[in-house]
mmCIF file of C-alpha atoms in Angstrom:
data_model
loop_
_atom_site.group_PDB
_atom_site.id
_atom_site.type_symbol
_atom_site.label_atom_id
_atom_site.label_comp_id
_atom_site.label_asym_id
_atom_site.label_seq_id
_atom_site.Cartn_x
_atom_site.Cartn_y
_atom_site.Cartn_z
ATOM 1 C CA UNK A 20 -5.498 4.788 -31.847
ATOM 2 C CA UNK A 21 -4.671 7.983 -29.946
ATOM 3 C CA UNK A 22 -7.801 7.502 -27.836
ATOM 4 C CA UNK A 23 -6.798 3.907 -27.014
ATOM 5 C CA UNK A 24 -3.306 5.049 -25.964
ATOM 6 C CA UNK A 25 -4.773 7.877 -23.914
ATOM 7 C CA UNK A 26 -7.089 5.521 -22.034
ATOM 8 C CA UNK A 27 -4.339 2.919 -21.544
ATOM 9 C CA UNK A 28 -1.765 5.461 -20.298
ATOM 10 C CA UNK A 29 -4.338 7.081 -18.031
ATOM 11 C CA UNK A 30 -5.103 3.631 -16.590
ATOM 12 C CA UNK A 31 -1.412 2.840 -16.109
ATOM 13 C CA UNK A 32 -0.891 6.075 -14.187
ATOM 14 C CA UNK A 33 -4.010 5.454 -12.081
ATOM 15 C CA UNK A 34 -2.722 1.935 -11.378
ATOM 16 C CA UNK A 35 0.300 3.450 -9.655
ATOM 17 C CA UNK A 36 -2.067 4.681 -6.933
ATOM 18 C CA UNK A 37 -3.119 1.081 -6.273
ATOM 19 C CA UNK A 38 0.535 0.016 -6.188
ATOM 20 C CA UNK A 39 1.276 2.558 -3.456
ATOM 21 C CA UNK A 40 -1.159 0.767 -1.139
ATOM 22 C CA UNK A 41 -0.057 -2.709 -2.213
ATOM 23 C CA UNK A 42 3.611 -2.000 -1.385
ATOM 24 C CA UNK A 43 2.690 -1.552 2.285
ATOM 25 C CA UNK A 44 1.170 -5.050 2.307
ATOM 26 C CA UNK A 45 4.205 -6.542 0.567
ATOM 27 C CA UNK A 46 6.634 -5.137 3.160
ATOM 28 C CA UNK A 47 4.820 -6.790 6.069
ATOM 29 C CA UNK A 48 4.203 -10.040 4.186
ATOM 30 C CA UNK A 49 7.880 -10.362 3.226
ATOM 31 C CA UNK A 50 8.971 -10.032 6.838
ATOM 32 C CA UNK A 51 6.303 -12.067 8.612
ATOM 33 C CA UNK A 52 4.286 -13.961 5.997
ATOM 34 C CA UNK A 53 1.140 -12.233 7.258
ATOM 35 C CA UNK A 54 -1.466 -10.265 5.332
ATOM 36 C CA UNK A 55 -1.593 -6.994 7.261
ATOM 37 C CA UNK A 56 -5.267 -6.100 7.337
ATOM 38 C CA UNK A 57 -4.420 -2.907 9.274
ATOM 39 C CA UNK A 58 -2.616 -1.290 6.305
ATOM 40 C CA UNK A 59 -5.764 0.553 5.190
ATOM 41 C CA UNK A 60 -6.260 1.965 8.684
ATOM 42 C CA UNK A 61 -2.621 3.103 8.738
ATOM 43 C CA UNK A 62 -3.213 4.957 5.466
ATOM 44 C CA UNK A 63 -6.292 6.614 7.003
ATOM 45 C CA UNK A 64 -4.471 7.491 10.260
ATOM 46 C CA UNK A 65 -1.555 9.068 8.349
ATOM 47 C CA UNK A 66 -3.753 11.172 6.065
ATOM 48 C CA UNK A 67 -6.061 12.233 8.927
ATOM 49 C CA UNK A 68 -3.123 13.248 11.118
ATOM 50 C CA UNK A 69 -1.545 15.304 8.341
ATOM 51 C CA UNK A 70 -4.702 17.125 7.264
ATOM 52 C CA UNK A 71 -5.776 17.798 10.880
ATOM 53 C CA UNK A 72 -2.385 19.371 11.628
ATOM 54 C CA UNK A 73 -2.711 21.524 8.509
ATOM 55 C CA UNK A 74 -6.159 22.683 9.627
ATOM 56 C CA UNK A 75 -4.677 23.738 12.983
ATOM 57 C CA UNK A 76 -2.477 26.207 11.088
ATOM 58 C CA UNK A 77 0.757 24.205 11.161
ATOM 59 C CA UNK A 78 3.169 24.711 8.266
ATOM 60 C CA UNK A 79 2.918 22.121 5.439
ATOM 61 C CA UNK A 80 6.426 20.685 5.875
ATOM 62 C CA UNK A 81 6.239 20.689 9.674
ATOM 63 C CA UNK A 82 2.864 18.906 9.472
ATOM 64 C CA UNK A 83 4.433 16.346 7.115
ATOM 65 C CA UNK A 84 7.322 15.787 9.535
ATOM 66 C CA UNK A 85 4.966 15.432 12.509
ATOM 67 C CA UNK A 86 2.729 13.007 10.590
ATOM 68 C CA UNK A 87 5.818 10.958 9.683
ATOM 69 C CA UNK A 88 6.890 10.889 13.348
ATOM 70 C CA UNK A 89 3.357 9.795 14.323
ATOM 71 C CA UNK A 90 3.526 6.879 11.876
ATOM 72 C CA UNK A 91 6.957 5.829 13.140
ATOM 73 C CA UNK A 92 5.717 5.918 16.757
ATOM 74 C CA UNK A 93 2.640 3.923 15.752
ATOM 75 C CA UNK A 94 4.877 1.306 14.131
ATOM 76 C CA UNK A 95 7.061 1.022 17.229
ATOM 77 C CA UNK A 96 3.963 0.721 19.441
ATOM 78 C CA UNK A 97 2.571 -2.085 17.260
ATOM 79 C CA UNK A 98 5.845 -3.997 17.463
ATOM 80 C CA UNK A 99 6.250 -3.566 21.222
ATOM 81 C CA UNK A 100 2.637 -4.033 22.312
ATOM 82 C CA UNK A 101 1.432 -6.700 19.865
ATOM 83 C CA UNK A 102 3.938 -8.416 17.583
ATOM 84 C CA UNK A 103 6.637 -8.985 20.206
ATOM 85 C CA UNK A 104 4.202 -11.186 22.115
ATOM 86 C CA UNK A 105 3.142 -13.191 19.051
ATOM 87 C CA UNK A 106 6.503 -14.474 17.804
ATOM 88 C CA UNK A 107 6.255 -18.010 16.350
ATOM 89 C CA UNK A 108 2.460 -18.004 16.560
ATOM 90 C CA UNK A 109 0.469 -19.432 13.590
ATOM 91 C CA UNK A 110 -0.135 -17.021 10.643
ATOM 92 C CA UNK A 111 -3.892 -17.004 11.334
ATOM 93 C CA UNK A 112 -3.171 -15.641 14.829
ATOM 94 C CA UNK A 113 -1.080 -12.822 13.386
ATOM 95 C CA UNK A 114 -3.729 -12.103 10.770
ATOM 96 C CA UNK A 115 -6.408 -11.821 13.459
ATOM 97 C CA UNK A 116 -4.072 -9.527 15.396
ATOM 98 C CA UNK A 117 -3.785 -7.184 12.390
ATOM 99 C CA UNK A 118 -7.581 -7.324 12.003
ATOM 100 C CA UNK A 119 -7.956 -6.159 15.598
ATOM 101 C CA UNK A 120 -5.251 -3.537 15.078
ATOM 102 C CA UNK A 121 -7.204 -2.145 12.156
ATOM 103 C CA UNK A 122 -10.175 -1.288 14.383
ATOM 104 C CA UNK A 123 -7.937 0.023 17.176
ATOM 105 C CA UNK A 124 -6.108 2.375 14.790
ATOM 106 C CA UNK A 125 -9.400 3.637 13.341
ATOM 107 C CA UNK A 126 -10.669 4.225 16.878
ATOM 108 C CA UNK A 127 -7.525 6.168 17.785
ATOM 109 C CA UNK A 128 -7.870 8.257 14.622
ATOM 110 C CA UNK A 129 -11.457 9.145 15.554
ATOM 111 C CA UNK A 130 -10.452 9.834 19.168
ATOM 112 C CA UNK A 131 -7.630 12.214 18.214
ATOM 113 C CA UNK A 132 -9.007 13.902 15.095
ATOM 114 C CA UNK A 133 -12.784 13.384 14.978
ATOM 115 C CA UNK A 134 -14.940 11.712 12.338
ATOM 116 C CA UNK A 135 -15.645 14.582 9.937
ATOM 117 C CA UNK A 136 -14.631 14.561 6.279
ATOM 118 C CA UNK A 137 -11.605 16.694 5.301
ATOM 119 C CA UNK A 138 -10.494 18.056 1.957
ATOM 120 C CA UNK A 139 -6.763 17.801 1.256
ATOM 121 C CA UNK A 140 -4.936 20.083 -1.154
ATOM 122 C CA UNK A 141 -1.322 19.195 -1.982
ATOM 123 C CA UNK A 142 -0.865 22.011 -4.496
ATOM 124 C CA UNK A 143 -0.804 19.631 -7.469
ATOM 125 C CA UNK A 144 -3.297 20.452 -10.202
ATOM 126 C CA UNK A 145 -5.486 17.525 -11.299
ATOM 127 C CA UNK A 146 -5.767 18.920 -14.807
ATOM 128 C CA UNK A 147 -4.910 17.308 -18.162
ATOM 129 C CA UNK A 148 -1.436 17.927 -19.564
ATOM 130 C CA UNK A 149 -0.761 17.413 -23.293
ATOM 131 C CA UNK A 150 2.261 15.199 -23.983
ATOM 132 C CA UNK A 151 2.895 13.969 -27.538
ATOM 133 C CA UNK A 152 -0.679 14.683 -28.494
ATOM 134 C CA UNK A 153 -2.057 12.717 -25.501
ATOM 135 C CA UNK A 154 -3.863 14.239 -22.524
ATOM 136 C CA UNK A 155 -2.566 12.927 -19.183
ATOM 137 C CA UNK A 156 -3.436 13.930 -15.617
ATOM 138 C CA UNK A 157 -0.754 16.048 -13.920
ATOM 139 C CA UNK A 158 -1.713 14.522 -10.571
ATOM 140 C CA UNK A 159 -1.295 10.974 -11.902
ATOM 141 C CA UNK A 160 2.111 11.892 -13.376
ATOM 142 C CA UNK A 161 3.170 13.229 -9.964
ATOM 143 C CA UNK A 162 1.908 10.027 -8.279
ATOM 144 C CA UNK A 163 3.880 7.903 -10.762
ATOM 145 C CA UNK A 164 7.070 9.904 -10.102
ATOM 146 C CA UNK A 165 6.511 9.560 -6.334
ATOM 147 C CA UNK A 166 6.050 5.795 -6.667
ATOM 148 C CA UNK A 167 9.278 5.552 -8.683
ATOM 149 C CA UNK A 168 11.248 7.413 -5.979
ATOM 150 C CA UNK A 169 9.638 5.231 -3.289
ATOM 151 C CA UNK A 170 10.471 1.967 -5.051
ATOM 152 C CA UNK A 171 14.085 3.029 -5.676
ATOM 153 C CA UNK A 172 14.473 4.027 -2.001
ATOM 154 C CA UNK A 173 13.016 0.737 -0.742
ATOM 155 C CA UNK A 174 15.132 -1.255 -3.205
ATOM 156 C CA UNK A 175 18.288 0.460 -1.933
ATOM 157 C CA UNK A 176 17.242 -0.139 1.682
ATOM 158 C CA UNK A 177 16.499 -3.833 1.219
ATOM 159 C CA UNK A 178 19.233 -4.731 -1.311
ATOM 160 C CA UNK A 179 22.199 -2.570 -0.285
ATOM 161 C CA UNK A 180 22.049 -2.472 3.513
ATOM 162 C CA UNK A 181 22.578 -4.918 6.375
ATOM 163 C CA UNK A 182 18.937 -4.441 7.384
ATOM 164 C CA UNK A 183 17.841 -5.592 3.939
ATOM 165 C CA UNK A 184 20.055 -8.687 4.130
ATOM 166 C CA UNK A 185 18.583 -9.517 7.536
ATOM 167 C CA UNK A 186 15.060 -8.990 6.196
ATOM 168 C CA UNK A 187 15.644 -11.468 3.372
ATOM 169 C CA UNK A 188 17.007 -13.981 5.855
ATOM 170 C CA UNK A 189 13.937 -13.552 8.088
ATOM 171 C CA UNK A 190 11.633 -13.871 5.074
ATOM 172 C CA UNK A 191 13.319 -17.137 3.986
ATOM 173 C CA UNK A 192 13.405 -18.813 7.413
ATOM 174 C CA UNK A 193 12.571 -16.838 10.607
ATOM 175 C CA UNK A 194 13.751 -19.569 12.984
ATOM 176 C CA UNK A 195 17.103 -19.984 11.182
ATOM 177 C CA UNK A 196 17.558 -16.204 11.140
ATOM 178 C CA UNK A 197 16.854 -16.108 14.880
ATOM 179 C CA UNK A 198 19.350 -18.930 15.435
ATOM 180 C CA UNK A 199 22.203 -16.991 13.742
ATOM 181 C CA UNK A 200 21.613 -13.936 15.919
ATOM 182 C CA UNK A 201 19.368 -11.739 13.769
ATOM 183 C CA UNK A 202 17.189 -9.520 15.941
ATOM 184 C CA UNK A 203 13.701 -10.479 14.750
ATOM 185 C CA UNK A 204 12.041 -7.719 16.789
ATOM 186 C CA UNK A 205 14.291 -5.067 15.249
ATOM 187 C CA UNK A 206 13.544 -6.322 11.730
ATOM 188 C CA UNK A 207 9.800 -6.273 12.377
ATOM 189 C CA UNK A 208 10.102 -2.778 13.855
ATOM 190 C CA UNK A 209 11.986 -1.467 10.793
ATOM 191 C CA UNK A 210 9.551 -3.103 8.377
ATOM 192 C CA UNK A 211 6.496 -1.691 10.173
ATOM 193 C CA UNK A 212 8.149 1.747 10.177
ATOM 194 C CA UNK A 213 8.750 1.438 6.422
ATOM 195 C CA UNK A 214 5.123 0.344 5.968
ATOM 196 C CA UNK A 215 4.054 3.394 8.011
ATOM 197 C CA UNK A 216 6.052 5.714 5.714
ATOM 198 C CA UNK A 217 4.497 4.074 2.647
ATOM 199 C CA UNK A 218 1.077 4.445 4.300
ATOM 200 C CA UNK A 219 1.723 8.175 4.767
ATOM 201 C CA UNK A 220 2.610 8.664 1.097
ATOM 202 C CA UNK A 221 -0.387 6.598 -0.048
ATOM 203 C CA UNK A 222 -2.668 8.415 2.409
ATOM 204 C CA UNK A 223 -1.660 11.852 1.135
ATOM 205 C CA UNK A 224 -2.138 10.896 -2.517
ATOM 206 C CA UNK A 225 -5.444 9.085 -1.979
ATOM 207 C CA UNK A 226 -6.626 11.770 0.455
ATOM 208 C CA UNK A 227 -5.948 14.468 -2.142
ATOM 209 C CA UNK A 228 -7.818 12.405 -4.747
ATOM 210 C CA UNK A 229 -10.961 11.319 -2.846
ATOM 211 C CA UNK A 230 -10.888 13.343 0.388
ATOM 212 C CA UNK A 231 -9.781 12.265 3.869
ATOM 213 C CA UNK A 232 -12.624 10.261 5.372
ATOM 214 C CA UNK A 233 -13.045 6.962 7.187
ATOM 215 C CA UNK A 234 -13.925 5.101 3.990
ATOM 216 C CA UNK A 235 -10.292 5.760 2.974
ATOM 217 C CA UNK A 236 -9.356 2.649 4.967
ATOM 218 C CA UNK A 237 -11.336 0.562 2.444
ATOM 219 C CA UNK A 238 -8.720 1.142 -0.242
ATOM 220 C CA UNK A 239 -7.242 -2.139 1.011
ATOM 221 C CA UNK A 240 -9.862 -3.718 -1.255
ATOM 222 C CA UNK A 241 -8.269 -1.972 -4.240
ATOM 223 C CA UNK A 242 -4.906 -3.523 -3.367
ATOM 224 C CA UNK A 243 -6.161 -7.136 -3.252
ATOM 225 C CA UNK A 244 -6.277 -7.827 -7.019
ATOM 226 C CA UNK A 245 -2.934 -6.025 -7.368
ATOM 227 C CA UNK A 246 -1.352 -8.373 -4.812
ATOM 228 C CA UNK A 247 -2.929 -11.480 -6.355
ATOM 229 C CA UNK A 248 -1.600 -10.613 -9.814
ATOM 230 C CA UNK A 249 1.818 -9.270 -8.791
ATOM 231 C CA UNK A 250 2.474 -11.632 -5.895
ATOM 232 C CA UNK A 251 2.320 -10.981 -2.151
ATOM 233 C CA UNK A 252 6.103 -10.922 -1.652
ATOM 234 C CA UNK A 253 7.414 -8.743 -4.484
ATOM 235 C CA UNK A 254 7.682 -4.943 -4.574
ATOM 236 C CA UNK A 255 8.205 -4.945 -8.392
ATOM 237 C CA UNK A 256 5.201 -7.280 -8.523
ATOM 238 C CA UNK A 257 3.105 -4.691 -6.670
ATOM 239 C CA UNK A 258 4.064 -2.086 -9.274
ATOM 240 C CA UNK A 259 3.420 -4.375 -12.274
ATOM 241 C CA UNK A 260 0.172 -5.648 -10.739
ATOM 242 C CA UNK A 261 -1.021 -2.086 -10.176
ATOM 243 C CA UNK A 262 -0.228 -1.136 -13.765
ATOM 244 C CA UNK A 263 -2.090 -4.192 -15.104
ATOM 245 C CA UNK A 264 -5.136 -3.513 -12.923
ATOM 246 C CA UNK A 265 -5.162 0.219 -13.715
ATOM 247 C CA UNK A 266 -4.895 -0.199 -17.493
ATOM 248 C CA UNK A 267 -7.252 -3.185 -17.758
ATOM 249 C CA UNK A 268 -10.061 -1.639 -15.691
ATOM 250 C CA UNK A 269 -10.011 1.589 -17.712
ATOM 251 C CA UNK A 270 -9.910 -0.228 -21.059
ATOM 252 C CA UNK A 271 -12.664 -2.604 -19.917
ATOM 253 C CA UNK A 272 -14.841 0.299 -18.797
ATOM 254 C CA UNK A 273 -14.434 2.122 -22.121
ATOM 255 C CA UNK A 274 -14.629 -0.797 -24.577
ATOM 256 C CA UNK A 275 -16.612 -3.510 -22.734
ATOM 257 C CA UNK A 276 -18.647 -1.382 -20.304
ATOM 258 C CA UNK A 277 -21.137 -0.084 -22.926
ATOM 259 C CA UNK A 278 -22.036 -3.710 -23.801
ATOM 260 C CA UNK A 279 -23.085 -4.450 -20.184
ATOM 261 C CA UNK A 280 -24.598 -1.055 -19.257
ATOM 262 C CA UNK A 281 -21.356 0.254 -17.682
ATOM 263 C CA UNK A 282 -20.038 -0.008 -14.127
ATOM 264 C CA UNK A 283 -17.562 -2.729 -15.089
ATOM 265 C CA UNK A 284 -14.596 -0.781 -13.668
ATOM 266 C CA UNK A 285 -15.476 -1.650 -10.063
ATOM 267 C CA UNK A 286 -15.542 -5.433 -10.441
ATOM 268 C CA UNK A 287 -13.436 -6.235 -13.522
ATOM 269 C CA UNK A 288 -10.123 -6.255 -11.515
ATOM 270 C CA UNK A 289 -11.510 -9.039 -9.311
ATOM 271 C CA UNK A 290 -12.463 -11.130 -12.364
ATOM 272 C CA UNK A 291 -8.907 -10.694 -13.624
ATOM 273 C CA UNK A 292 -7.522 -11.652 -10.198
ATOM 274 C CA UNK A 293 -9.677 -14.803 -10.105
ATOM 275 C CA UNK A 294 -8.354 -15.846 -13.523
ATOM 276 C CA UNK A 295 -4.800 -15.343 -12.280
ATOM 277 C CA UNK A 296 -5.552 -17.455 -9.206
ATOM 278 C CA UNK A 297 -6.632 -20.304 -11.477
ATOM 279 C CA UNK A 298 -3.502 -20.297 -13.648
ATOM 280 C CA UNK A 299 -0.804 -18.818 -11.347
ATOM 281 C CA UNK A 300 -1.803 -18.763 -7.652
ATOM 282 C CA UNK A 301 1.517 -17.212 -6.562
ATOM 283 C CA UNK A 302 1.147 -14.252 -8.947
ATOM 284 C CA UNK A 303 3.571 -13.069 -11.615
ATOM 285 C CA UNK A 304 6.472 -12.347 -9.244
ATOM 286 C CA UNK A 305 5.480 -14.409 -6.203
ATOM 287 C CA UNK A 306 7.325 -17.492 -5.088
ATOM 288 C CA UNK A 307 5.314 -20.727 -4.713
ATOM 289 C CA UNK A 308 5.555 -22.101 -1.189
ATOM 290 C CA UNK A 309 7.658 -25.253 -0.853
ATOM 291 C CA UNK A 310 6.737 -27.842 1.764
ATOM 292 C CA UNK A 311 9.603 -29.996 3.049
ATOM 293 C CA UNK A 312 8.795 -33.615 3.845
#
């Protein structure tokens, strides 16, 4: 029983890492109804900027501040140069725009910082820690605590501030929000800046786990089953979806993997996501779209 709990808890903590990426998608989808394909590239750009500044001898905290400023500037540039000109365009147009942005951001990252692989050390030991007789990763515990702080901060921003009220209005009906005087461009700018901050946090954690390299942008694929299960428009859904994916893939690998020669961890989350699509297409916390006739 202890082994089962250890595997399940380890999976839950690992699932938080998936949630960190998924939250960035949720922020953009809530504001514009668009799946932001460029989120993975933003994670890569943030991590590459931070680690490159560190390698140039810049202090850790100053490098973190500069990387944060770079992400905020990137968000403003995206809003001014791309999104502002695509207001009221069909969702497929916006999706294609984010697809193009993804390659542009990766190109900028290579132009500024090169294409070599970087190691990233955050000073957090990735060693097991014994709690109640169970061995848990210190790094995963730190990631879970970081995700908790991030979710609380975003919840306060979007539920207790005027910006959050405006965001909910834009998410419900962009044209009506525009008609009552809400600045759609400002809302998009704030949301992209928030997504950039989330991308920085996710980039640092994933970069410390797997190294900072261009394949880091492919972690968007890890977020897809999380979004399908939790729902594309819910931050709590992104957390719950990540926990479900993390725990289920670890348990499946340990208990089902030996029956099919292993390797089940990489594709089991997508099987789970397909099953969810069949029974609940909007996800656990998503809202089914309503068509007015």
